[in-house]
């Protein structure tokens, strides 16, 4: 599946993230999206050894594509959702997000959604 022109958004659509257009996912391939302002330091255009080490620490042994969405999109204060839109701007996936799925402080779930 080519990701060109696909986007992820919150419930209201006020926060949108265009997926990387250079990635095409084949069967069983994965794309992990790290969400939150705390990832700004590792996603900047300047690439140095310290950033690379931090990315390796965050990503660990994950075998797949990954990107950083450096906005605090889901607060974990109330129910929300993640919406995936295709190139024609049609919603093709909808995932409900409850407060217990969002690890705001990164303590229990390493800052990840549990789905």
CSV table of C-alpha atoms in Angstrom, one decimal:
chain,number,residue,atom,x,y,z
A,1,UNK,CA,0.0,0.0,0.0
A,2,UNK,CA,1.6,3.3,-1.0
A,3,UNK,CA,1.3,5.9,1.7
A,4,UNK,CA,1.5,8.8,-0.6
A,5,UNK,CA,-1.2,11.4,0.2
A,6,UNK,CA,-2.5,9.4,3.2
A,7,UNK,CA,-2.9,11.2,6.5
A,8,UNK,CA,-3.6,10.5,10.2
A,9,UNK,CA,-5.8,12.8,12.3
A,10,UNK,CA,-7.5,13.2,15.6
A,11,UNK,CA,-11.3,13.2,16.0
A,12,UNK,CA,-12.0,16.8,15.0
A,13,UNK,CA,-9.4,16.8,12.2
A,14,UNK,CA,-7.6,19.8,13.8
A,15,UNK,CA,-4.4,17.9,14.0
A,16,UNK,CA,-3.3,16.1,10.8
A,17,UNK,CA,-0.1,14.2,10.0
A,18,UNK,CA,0.7,13.4,6.3
A,19,UNK,CA,2.2,9.9,6.2
A,20,UNK,CA,5.6,9.6,4.5
A,21,UNK,CA,5.0,9.6,0.7
A,22,UNK,CA,8.2,7.6,0.0
A,23,UNK,CA,7.0,4.6,1.9
A,24,UNK,CA,5.0,1.7,0.4
A,25,UNK,CA,3.9,-1.0,2.8
A,26,UNK,CA,3.9,-4.5,1.5
A,27,UNK,CA,2.0,-7.3,3.2
A,28,UNK,CA,3.0,-7.7,6.8
A,29,UNK,CA,5.2,-4.6,6.8
A,30,UNK,CA,4.6,-2.1,9.6
A,31,UNK,CA,4.7,1.7,10.2
A,32,UNK,CA,5.1,2.9,13.7
A,33,UNK,CA,4.2,6.5,14.5
A,34,UNK,CA,5.7,8.0,17.7
A,35,UNK,CA,3.4,10.9,18.8
A,36,UNK,CA,4.3,13.7,21.1
A,37,UNK,CA,6.3,16.9,21.5
A,38,UNK,CA,8.9,15.0,23.5
A,39,UNK,CA,10.2,13.5,20.1
A,40,UNK,CA,11.1,16.9,18.6
A,41,UNK,CA,14.8,16.5,19.6
A,42,UNK,CA,15.1,13.3,17.7
A,43,UNK,CA,13.2,14.3,14.6
A,44,UNK,CA,14.8,17.6,13.6
A,45,UNK,CA,16.5,18.0,10.3
A,46,UNK,CA,19.9,18.2,11.9
A,47,UNK,CA,21.2,14.7,12.3
A,48,UNK,CA,24.0,13.9,14.7
A,49,UNK,CA,25.3,11.0,16.7
A,50,UNK,CA,23.4,11.9,19.8
A,51,UNK,CA,20.1,12.0,17.9
A,52,UNK,CA,20.8,8.7,16.3
A,53,UNK,CA,21.6,7.1,19.7
A,54,UNK,CA,18.3,8.5,21.1
A,55,UNK,CA,16.3,7.2,18.1
A,56,UNK,CA,17.9,3.7,18.6
A,57,UNK,CA,16.9,3.8,22.3
A,58,UNK,CA,13.3,4.8,21.5
A,59,UNK,CA,12.8,2.4,18.5
A,60,UNK,CA,14.7,-0.5,20.1
A,61,UNK,CA,14.4,-3.7,18.1
A,62,UNK,CA,11.3,-2.7,16.1
A,63,UNK,CA,11.5,-4.1,12.6
A,64,UNK,CA,9.7,-1.7,10.3
A,65,UNK,CA,9.3,1.8,9.2
A,66,UNK,CA,8.9,4.6,11.8
A,67,UNK,CA,8.3,8.3,11.9
A,68,UNK,CA,7.8,11.0,14.6
A,69,UNK,CA,4.7,13.2,14.8
A,70,UNK,CA,6.0,15.8,17.2
A,71,UNK,CA,2.7,17.2,18.4
A,72,UNK,CA,0.7,16.4,21.5
A,73,UNK,CA,-2.3,15.2,19.7
A,74,UNK,CA,-4.1,12.9,22.2
A,75,UNK,CA,-4.1,14.2,25.7
A,76,UNK,CA,-5.5,11.2,27.4
A,77,UNK,CA,-8.0,13.4,29.3
A,78,UNK,CA,-11.1,12.2,27.3
A,79,UNK,CA,-12.2,9.8,24.6
A,80,UNK,CA,-10.8,10.6,21.2
A,81,UNK,CA,-10.0,8.7,18.1
A,82,UNK,CA,-7.3,8.3,15.4
A,83,UNK,CA,-8.5,8.5,11.8
A,84,UNK,CA,-6.7,7.3,8.7
A,85,UNK,CA,-7.5,9.0,5.4
A,86,UNK,CA,-6.6,7.8,1.9
A,87,UNK,CA,-5.4,9.9,-1.0
A,88,UNK,CA,-9.0,10.8,-1.9
A,89,UNK,CA,-9.5,12.1,1.7
A,90,UNK,CA,-11.9,9.3,2.5
A,91,UNK,CA,-11.7,7.9,6.0
A,92,UNK,CA,-10.5,4.3,5.7
A,93,UNK,CA,-9.8,3.5,9.3
A,94,UNK,CA,-11.1,4.7,12.7
A,95,UNK,CA,-9.7,3.6,16.1
A,96,UNK,CA,-11.3,4.7,19.3
A,97,UNK,CA,-8.8,6.0,21.9
A,98,UNK,CA,-9.8,5.9,25.6
A,99,UNK,CA,-7.8,7.7,28.3
A,100,UNK,CA,-6.4,4.4,29.6
A,101,UNK,CA,-4.8,3.7,26.2
A,102,UNK,CA,-2.7,6.9,26.3
A,103,UNK,CA,0.5,6.8,28.3
A,104,UNK,CA,1.0,10.6,28.7
A,105,UNK,CA,3.9,10.4,31.1
A,106,UNK,CA,5.7,7.5,29.4
A,107,UNK,CA,5.9,5.4,32.5
A,108,UNK,CA,3.9,2.3,32.1
A,109,UNK,CA,3.7,1.8,28.4
A,110,UNK,CA,6.8,3.7,27.2
A,111,UNK,CA,4.6,6.5,25.8
A,112,UNK,CA,2.7,4.2,23.4
A,113,UNK,CA,-0.9,3.5,22.6
A,114,UNK,CA,-1.9,0.0,23.6
A,115,UNK,CA,-4.2,-1.4,20.9
